[in-house]
């Protein structure tokens, strides 16, 4: 059940409603919206309770949500959630996250942070823990990588996002990063989802390689059910029968998710295509479908990149990419 509180409700009044529901063995998740707060209530909801709750002080309405995903559903927050990463408001601002696939060296990170900032990106990315298909491929600089990423971000005033692959590393990654990324391969790692759900950090949740939209939303529900409502979805392409692109960017999923959920959605045309020539057209298509922003791989010298060089843009390419998408982003 979703309880929508009246506009002028105070925090203690929301708390009183939650206490009342918790005394009935129901669990409550408060989502603070721009104009009003809603309470997602999980547990056995009877028709009587639904009727009663509408009579409680400061309650505007109580709605049953018949879908398996509840806290992420549009009914829960018709306004659309805005997720703050540093001073960037995802869901409101025009957002471009940019940086290398993997953090490699101090120089690489400083040069990249400077170039992407100058070109207009507002969040810096870089993987320190890399989930690679081969155990023999570069696995990332781990803790050292987190430090290099953060230092480069701080120097150019960019908040940073990086992937966490193991529940045991959530604490250390959260110490360095402004936003935690859950990669496609870990979208259904439920203990990892629960662990990031217990932090107060914004989470960038990539869609799994072969996940349905509902499975993706249920993964977001796992994070929100732990009390963290700062979730941003990211469509990064799914596996199809087409071998000429690395994945297939599911444009319809972007429009669909914007219809059924209040969470912001980003698109990752770099991982979707695997080809730098396709990054710009796919980015434009994603923005046209309603994406709230983009995440783009950028490297000082893509031919020398330790991972994902073929899909990475160099600085000149990224600068021209940013000016070419200007009219398309919000
Ligand atoms: C990444 O963004 O670095 C990454 C590994 O992406 P994905 O999980 O979408 O493959
Ligand atoms: Mn990559």
GROMACS .gro file of C-alpha atoms and ligand atoms in nm:
model
  341
    1UNK     CA    1   0.000   0.000   0.000
    2UNK     CA    2   0.113   0.355  -0.067
    3UNK     CA    3   0.010   0.632   0.172
    4UNK     CA    4   0.031   0.979   0.024
    5UNK     CA    5   0.068   1.241   0.298
    6UNK     CA    6  -0.080   1.591   0.271
    7UNK     CA    7   0.150   1.868   0.151
    8UNK     CA    8   0.203   2.047   0.483
    9UNK     CA    9   0.281   1.732   0.685
   10UNK     CA   10   0.563   1.757   0.942
   11UNK     CA   11   0.824   1.486   0.998
   12UNK     CA   12   0.682   1.389   1.340
   13UNK     CA   13   0.338   1.339   1.184
   14UNK     CA   14   0.483   1.101   0.922
   15UNK     CA   15   0.661   0.920   1.203
   16UNK     CA   16   0.334   0.882   1.395
   17UNK     CA   17   0.169   0.718   1.092
   18UNK     CA   18   0.466   0.483   1.051
   19UNK     CA   19   0.456   0.385   1.420
   20UNK     CA   20   0.089   0.305   1.391
   21UNK     CA   21   0.150   0.083   1.087
   22UNK     CA   22   0.459  -0.081   1.240
   23UNK     CA   23   0.253  -0.177   1.545
   24UNK     CA   24   0.043  -0.382   1.298
   25UNK     CA   25   0.355  -0.570   1.182
   26UNK     CA   26   0.385  -0.373   0.860
   27UNK     CA   27   0.709  -0.215   0.742
   28UNK     CA   28   0.726   0.146   0.627
   29UNK     CA   29   0.955   0.324   0.382
   30UNK     CA   30   0.928   0.700   0.369
   31UNK     CA   31   1.006   0.865   0.036
   32UNK     CA   32   1.041   1.241   0.055
   33UNK     CA   33   0.923   1.410  -0.261
   34UNK     CA   34   0.965   1.767  -0.375
   35UNK     CA   35   0.610   1.860  -0.275
   36UNK     CA   36   0.491   1.584  -0.046
   37UNK     CA   37   0.605   1.264   0.119
   38UNK     CA   38   0.472   0.917   0.059
   39UNK     CA   39   0.500   0.606   0.275
   40UNK     CA   40   0.545   0.270   0.104
   41UNK     CA   41   0.386   0.010   0.330
   42UNK     CA   42   0.485  -0.354   0.288
   43UNK     CA   43   0.297  -0.645   0.447
   44UNK     CA   44  -0.055  -0.782   0.452
   45UNK     CA   45  -0.293  -0.499   0.365
   46UNK     CA   46  -0.663  -0.557   0.425
   47UNK     CA   47  -0.942  -0.355   0.262
   48UNK     CA   48  -1.039  -0.234   0.611
   49UNK     CA   49  -0.692  -0.097   0.675
   50UNK     CA   50  -0.692   0.078   0.339
   51UNK     CA   51  -1.021   0.249   0.426
   52UNK     CA   52  -0.914   0.333   0.783
   53UNK     CA   53  -0.580   0.482   0.678
   54UNK     CA   54  -0.755   0.737   0.457
   55UNK     CA   55  -0.924   0.876   0.771
   56UNK     CA   56  -0.598   0.929   0.963
   57UNK     CA   57  -0.479   1.281   1.022
   58UNK     CA   58  -0.257   1.423   0.744
   59UNK     CA   59  -0.318   1.127   0.513
   60UNK     CA   60  -0.432   1.242   0.168
   61UNK     CA   61  -0.494   0.898   0.022
   62UNK     CA   62  -0.408   0.531   0.059
   63UNK     CA   63  -0.363   0.317  -0.252
   64UNK     CA   64  -0.313  -0.053  -0.302
   65UNK     CA   65  -0.028  -0.130  -0.542
   66UNK     CA   66  -0.103  -0.455  -0.718
   67UNK     CA   67   0.236  -0.479  -0.885
   68UNK     CA   68   0.531  -0.675  -0.746
   69UNK     CA   69   0.743  -0.359  -0.750
   70UNK     CA   70   0.597  -0.103  -0.515
   71UNK     CA   71   0.848   0.151  -0.385
   72UNK     CA   72   0.988   0.209  -0.735
   73UNK     CA   73   0.645   0.247  -0.894
   74UNK     CA   74   0.516   0.577  -1.029
   75UNK     CA   75   0.215   0.553  -0.793
   76UNK     CA   76   0.458   0.590  -0.506
   77UNK     CA   77   0.601   0.919  -0.631
   78UNK     CA   78   0.419   1.073  -0.927
   79UNK     CA   79   0.655   1.376  -0.925
   80UNK     CA   80   0.965   1.182  -1.025
   81UNK     CA   81   1.259   1.139  -0.791
   82UNK     CA   82   1.559   1.369  -0.801
   83UNK     CA   83   1.882   1.204  -0.689
   84UNK     CA   84   2.153   1.439  -0.565
   85UNK     CA   85   2.513   1.344  -0.639
   86UNK     CA   86   2.730   1.621  -0.495
   87UNK     CA   87   2.558   1.929  -0.632
   88UNK     CA   88   2.426   1.750  -0.942
   89UNK     CA   89   2.054   1.674  -0.943
   90UNK     CA   90   1.986   1.366  -1.152
   91UNK     CA   91   1.627   1.381  -1.273
   92UNK     CA   92   1.643   1.761  -1.301
   93UNK     CA   93   1.978   1.876  -1.441
   94UNK     CA   94   2.126   1.779  -1.772
   95UNK     CA   95   2.358   1.498  -1.662
   96UNK     CA   96   2.663   1.355  -1.835
   97UNK     CA   97   2.886   1.116  -1.642
   98UNK     CA   98   3.218   1.068  -1.820
   99UNK     CA   99   3.555   0.906  -1.765
  100UNK     CA  100   3.754   0.595  -1.841
  101UNK     CA  101   3.631   0.240  -1.810
  102UNK     CA  102   3.908   0.172  -1.559
  103UNK     CA  103   4.126   0.394  -1.343
  104UNK     CA  104   4.481   0.324  -1.465
  105UNK     CA  105   4.719   0.602  -1.357
  106UNK     CA  106   4.719   0.936  -1.176
  107UNK     CA  107   4.798   1.119  -1.500
  108UNK     CA  108   4.523   0.945  -1.691
  109UNK     CA  109   4.266   1.044  -1.427
  110UNK     CA  110   4.379   1.406  -1.396
  111UNK     CA  111   4.393   1.462  -1.772
  112UNK     CA  112   4.052   1.299  -1.816
  113UNK     CA  113   3.886   1.488  -1.530
  114UNK     CA  114   4.016   1.817  -1.672
  115UNK     CA  115   3.905   1.739  -2.027
  116UNK     CA  116   3.557   1.609  -1.943
  117UNK     CA  117   3.492   1.900  -1.706
  118UNK     CA  118   3.595   2.148  -1.975
  119UNK     CA  119   3.367   1.977  -2.224
  120UNK     CA  120   3.071   2.007  -1.984
  121UNK     CA  121   3.043   1.670  -1.805
  122UNK     CA  122   2.924   1.699  -1.446
  123UNK     CA  123   3.019   1.363  -1.284
  124UNK     CA  124   3.346   1.167  -1.321
  125UNK     CA  125   3.346   0.788  -1.365
  126UNK     CA  126   3.626   0.531  -1.343
  127UNK     CA  127   3.632   0.166  -1.239
  128UNK     CA  128   3.862   0.063  -0.954
  129UNK     CA  129   3.709  -0.285  -0.908
  130UNK     CA  130   3.657  -0.423  -1.258
  131UNK     CA  131   3.426  -0.721  -1.317
  132UNK     CA  132   3.602  -0.876  -1.620
  133UNK     CA  133   3.483  -1.170  -1.827
  134UNK     CA  134   3.833  -1.320  -1.808
  135UNK     CA  135   4.012  -1.373  -1.475
  136UNK     CA  136   4.337  -1.292  -1.663
  137UNK     CA  137   4.222  -0.946  -1.776
  138UNK     CA  138   4.309  -0.627  -1.581
  139UNK     CA  139   4.098  -0.635  -1.263
  140UNK     CA  140   4.142  -0.270  -1.161
  141UNK     CA  141   4.364  -0.085  -0.912
  142UNK     CA  142   4.114  -0.145  -0.631
  143UNK     CA  143   4.173   0.082  -0.328
  144UNK     CA  144   4.449   0.281  -0.501
  145UNK     CA  145   4.210   0.333  -0.792
  146UNK     CA  146   3.944   0.472  -0.557
  147UNK     CA  147   4.194   0.726  -0.427
  148UNK     CA  148   4.309   0.835  -0.773
  149UNK     CA  149   3.950   0.873  -0.890
  150UNK     CA  150   3.852   1.082  -0.590
  151UNK     CA  151   4.161   1.304  -0.608
  152UNK     CA  152   4.098   1.379  -0.976
  153UNK     CA  153   3.730   1.450  -0.908
  154UNK     CA  154   3.812   1.681  -0.618
  155UNK     CA  155   4.069   1.872  -0.821
  156UNK     CA  156   3.813   1.959  -1.089
  157UNK     CA  157   3.503   1.982  -0.869
  158UNK     CA  158   3.340   1.667  -1.008
  159UNK     CA  159   3.158   1.415  -0.786
  160UNK     CA  160   3.265   1.057  -0.865
  161UNK     CA  161   3.088   0.729  -0.936
  162UNK     CA  162   3.253   0.389  -0.933
  163UNK     CA  163   3.148   0.026  -0.930
  164UNK     CA  164   3.134  -0.196  -0.624
  165UNK     CA  165   3.135  -0.569  -0.699
  166UNK     CA  166   3.158  -0.728  -0.356
  167UNK     CA  167   2.937  -0.662  -0.050
  168UNK     CA  168   3.257  -0.662   0.163
  169UNK     CA  169   3.387  -0.357  -0.030
  170UNK     CA  170   3.076  -0.140   0.000
  171UNK     CA  171   3.214   0.047   0.301
  172UNK     CA  172   3.548   0.138   0.144
  173UNK     CA  173   3.393   0.232  -0.192
  174UNK     CA  174   3.129   0.444  -0.014
  175UNK     CA  175   3.408   0.623   0.172
  176UNK     CA  176   3.560   0.746  -0.156
  177UNK     CA  177   3.271   0.773  -0.400
  178UNK     CA  178   2.971   1.006  -0.415
  179UNK     CA  179   2.772   0.740  -0.599
  180UNK     CA  180   2.795   0.358  -0.600
  181UNK     CA  181   2.758   0.173  -0.928
  182UNK     CA  182   2.608  -0.176  -0.946
  183UNK     CA  183   2.726  -0.329  -1.271
  184UNK     CA  184   2.519  -0.528  -1.518
  185UNK     CA  185   2.673  -0.857  -1.406
  186UNK     CA  186   2.572  -0.792  -1.047
  187UNK     CA  187   2.220  -0.661  -1.100
  188UNK     CA  188   2.075  -0.966  -0.927
  189UNK     CA  189   2.342  -1.003  -0.660
  190UNK     CA  190   2.083  -0.959  -0.389
  191UNK     CA  191   2.321  -0.940  -0.094
  192UNK     CA  192   2.515  -0.664  -0.274
  193UNK     CA  193   2.188  -0.479  -0.345
  194UNK     CA  194   2.090  -0.506   0.021
  195UNK     CA  195   2.430  -0.385   0.134
  196UNK     CA  196   2.420  -0.071  -0.085
  197UNK     CA  197   2.057  -0.026   0.025
  198UNK     CA  198   2.182   0.011   0.380
  199UNK     CA  199   2.404   0.306   0.289
  200UNK     CA  200   2.275   0.656   0.228
  201UNK     CA  201   2.474   0.682  -0.097
  202UNK     CA  202   2.308   0.729  -0.435
  203UNK     CA  203   2.321   0.409  -0.640
  204UNK     CA  204   2.356   0.376  -1.019
  205UNK     CA  205   2.188   0.046  -1.102
  206UNK     CA  206   2.280  -0.092  -1.442
  207UNK     CA  207   2.036  -0.325  -1.617
  208UNK     CA  208   2.153  -0.688  -1.629
  209UNK     CA  209   2.275  -0.825  -1.963
  210UNK     CA  210   1.971  -1.047  -2.001
  211UNK     CA  211   1.729  -0.896  -1.752
  212UNK     CA  212   1.370  -0.804  -1.819
  213UNK     CA  213   1.249  -0.458  -1.725
  214UNK     CA  214   1.055  -0.609  -1.435
  215UNK     CA  215   1.364  -0.790  -1.300
  216UNK     CA  216   1.554  -0.460  -1.322
  217UNK     CA  217   1.281  -0.277  -1.130
  218UNK     CA  218   1.274  -0.555  -0.870
  219UNK     CA  219   1.650  -0.511  -0.823
  220UNK     CA  220   1.587  -0.140  -0.757
  221UNK     CA  221   1.310  -0.245  -0.516
  222UNK     CA  222   1.569  -0.450  -0.318
  223UNK     CA  223   1.777  -0.135  -0.267
  224UNK     CA  224   1.478   0.080  -0.176
  225UNK     CA  225   1.335  -0.182   0.059
  226UNK     CA  226   1.651  -0.141   0.270
  227UNK     CA  227   1.573   0.229   0.310
  228UNK     CA  228   1.783   0.385   0.034
  229UNK     CA  229   1.560   0.570  -0.210
  230UNK     CA  230   1.848   0.734  -0.398
  231UNK     CA  231   1.843   0.498  -0.696
  232UNK     CA  232   1.918   0.586  -1.060
  233UNK     CA  233   1.855   0.323  -1.329
  234UNK     CA  234   2.091   0.280  -1.625
  235UNK     CA  235   2.005   0.109  -1.954
  236UNK     CA  236   2.335  -0.024  -2.090
  237UNK     CA  237   2.219  -0.258  -2.364
  238UNK     CA  238   2.097  -0.615  -2.350
  239UNK     CA  239   2.206  -0.938  -2.519
  240UNK     CA  240   2.030  -1.007  -2.846
  241UNK     CA  241   2.108  -1.220  -3.153
  242UNK     CA  242   2.288  -0.925  -3.320
  243UNK     CA  243   2.669  -0.968  -3.319
  244UNK     CA  244   2.768  -0.641  -3.492
  245UNK     CA  245   2.712  -0.440  -3.176
  246UNK     CA  246   2.838  -0.545  -2.831
  247UNK     CA  247   2.480  -0.526  -2.697
  248UNK     CA  248   2.150  -0.379  -2.816
  249UNK     CA  249   2.050  -0.050  -2.656
  250UNK     CA  250   1.689  -0.105  -2.552
  251UNK     CA  251   1.543   0.236  -2.627
  252UNK     CA  252   1.190   0.117  -2.555
  253UNK     CA  253   1.295   0.021  -2.201
  254UNK     CA  254   1.395   0.383  -2.135
  255UNK     CA  255   1.054   0.517  -2.238
  256UNK     CA  256   0.877   0.230  -2.059
  257UNK     CA  257   1.059   0.275  -1.730
  258UNK     CA  258   0.991   0.649  -1.737
  259UNK     CA  259   0.622   0.557  -1.767
  260UNK     CA  260   0.604   0.307  -1.479
  261UNK     CA  261   0.867   0.430  -1.231
  262UNK     CA  262   0.957   0.758  -1.060
  263UNK     CA  263   1.330   0.681  -1.068
  264UNK     CA  264   1.560   0.870  -1.306
  265UNK     CA  265   1.703   0.669  -1.598
  266UNK     CA  266   2.040   0.716  -1.764
  267UNK     CA  267   2.166   0.553  -2.083
  268UNK     CA  268   2.511   0.407  -2.146
  269UNK     CA  269   2.567   0.406  -2.523
  270UNK     CA  270   2.935   0.309  -2.475
  271UNK     CA  271   2.867  -0.038  -2.331
  272UNK     CA  272   2.551  -0.075  -2.539
  273UNK     CA  273   2.732  -0.039  -2.871
  274UNK     CA  274   3.094  -0.132  -2.800
  275UNK     CA  275   3.183   0.101  -3.091
  276UNK     CA  276   3.286   0.464  -3.056
  277UNK     CA  277   3.123   0.564  -3.387
  278UNK     CA  278   2.782   0.461  -3.250
  279UNK     CA  279   2.805   0.642  -2.916
  280UNK     CA  280   2.667   0.974  -3.040
  281UNK     CA  281   2.368   0.848  -3.242
  282UNK     CA  282   2.264   0.613  -2.960
  283UNK     CA  283   2.303   0.893  -2.703
  284UNK     CA  284   2.073   1.114  -2.910
  285UNK     CA  285   1.817   0.835  -2.943
  286UNK     CA  286   1.824   0.771  -2.567
  287UNK     CA  287   1.770   1.139  -2.487
  288UNK     CA  288   1.485   1.155  -2.738
  289UNK     CA  289   1.324   0.856  -2.560
  290UNK     CA  290   1.334   1.043  -2.229
  291UNK     CA  291   1.665   0.945  -2.066
  292UNK     CA  292   1.764   1.180  -1.782
  293UNK     CA  293   2.130   1.171  -1.881
  294UNK     CA  294   2.420   0.968  -2.015
  295UNK     CA  295   2.728   0.782  -1.902
  296UNK     CA  296   3.012   0.789  -2.155
  297UNK     CA  297   3.356   0.625  -2.158
  298UNK     CA  298   3.640   0.869  -2.229
  299UNK     CA  299   4.014   0.795  -2.233
  300UNK     CA  300   4.321   1.010  -2.314
  301UNK     CA  301   4.442   0.745  -2.556
  302UNK     CA  302   4.173   0.483  -2.627
  303UNK     CA  303   4.412   0.261  -2.828
  304UNK     CA  304   4.621   0.213  -2.513
  305UNK     CA  305   4.325   0.167  -2.273
  306UNK     CA  306   4.345  -0.137  -2.045
  307UNK     CA  307   3.975  -0.200  -2.097
  308UNK     CA  308   3.702  -0.100  -2.342
  309UNK     CA  309   3.926   0.109  -2.573
  310UNK     CA  310   3.716   0.046  -2.888
  311UNK     CA  311   3.410   0.213  -2.732
  312UNK     CA  312   3.597   0.498  -2.560
  313UNK     CA  313   3.608   0.853  -2.700
  314UNK     CA  314   3.928   1.059  -2.691
  315UNK     CA  315   3.913   1.417  -2.559
  316UNK     CA  316   3.849   1.582  -2.898
  317UNK     CA  317   3.579   1.331  -2.980
  318UNK     CA  318   3.414   1.385  -2.641
  319UNK     CA  319   3.426   1.764  -2.678
  320UNK     CA  320   3.254   1.747  -3.014
  321UNK     CA  321   3.008   1.485  -2.878
  322UNK     CA  322   2.909   1.726  -2.599
  323UNK     CA  323   2.846   2.012  -2.836
  324UNK     CA  324   2.652   1.787  -3.075
  325UNK     CA  325   2.412   1.658  -2.806
  326UNK     CA  326   2.351   2.002  -2.653
  327UNK     CA  327   2.014   2.058  -2.816
  328UNK     CA  328   1.903   1.705  -2.728
  329UNK     CA  329   1.972   1.699  -2.352
  330UNK     CA  330   1.741   1.873  -2.105
  331LIG     C1  331   3.119  -0.013  -1.644
  331LIG     O1  332   3.039   0.082  -1.655
  331LIG     O2  333   3.236   0.001  -1.614
  331LIG     C2  334   3.071  -0.151  -1.670
  331LIG     C3  335   3.147  -0.256  -1.642
  331LIG     O3  336   2.949  -0.155  -1.725
  331LIG     P1  337   2.842  -0.276  -1.728
  331LIG     O4  338   2.828  -0.326  -1.590
  331LIG     O5  339   2.721  -0.208  -1.783
  331LIG     O6  340   2.899  -0.379  -1.823
  332LIG    MN1  341   3.376  -0.034  -1.963
   0.00000   0.00000   0.00000
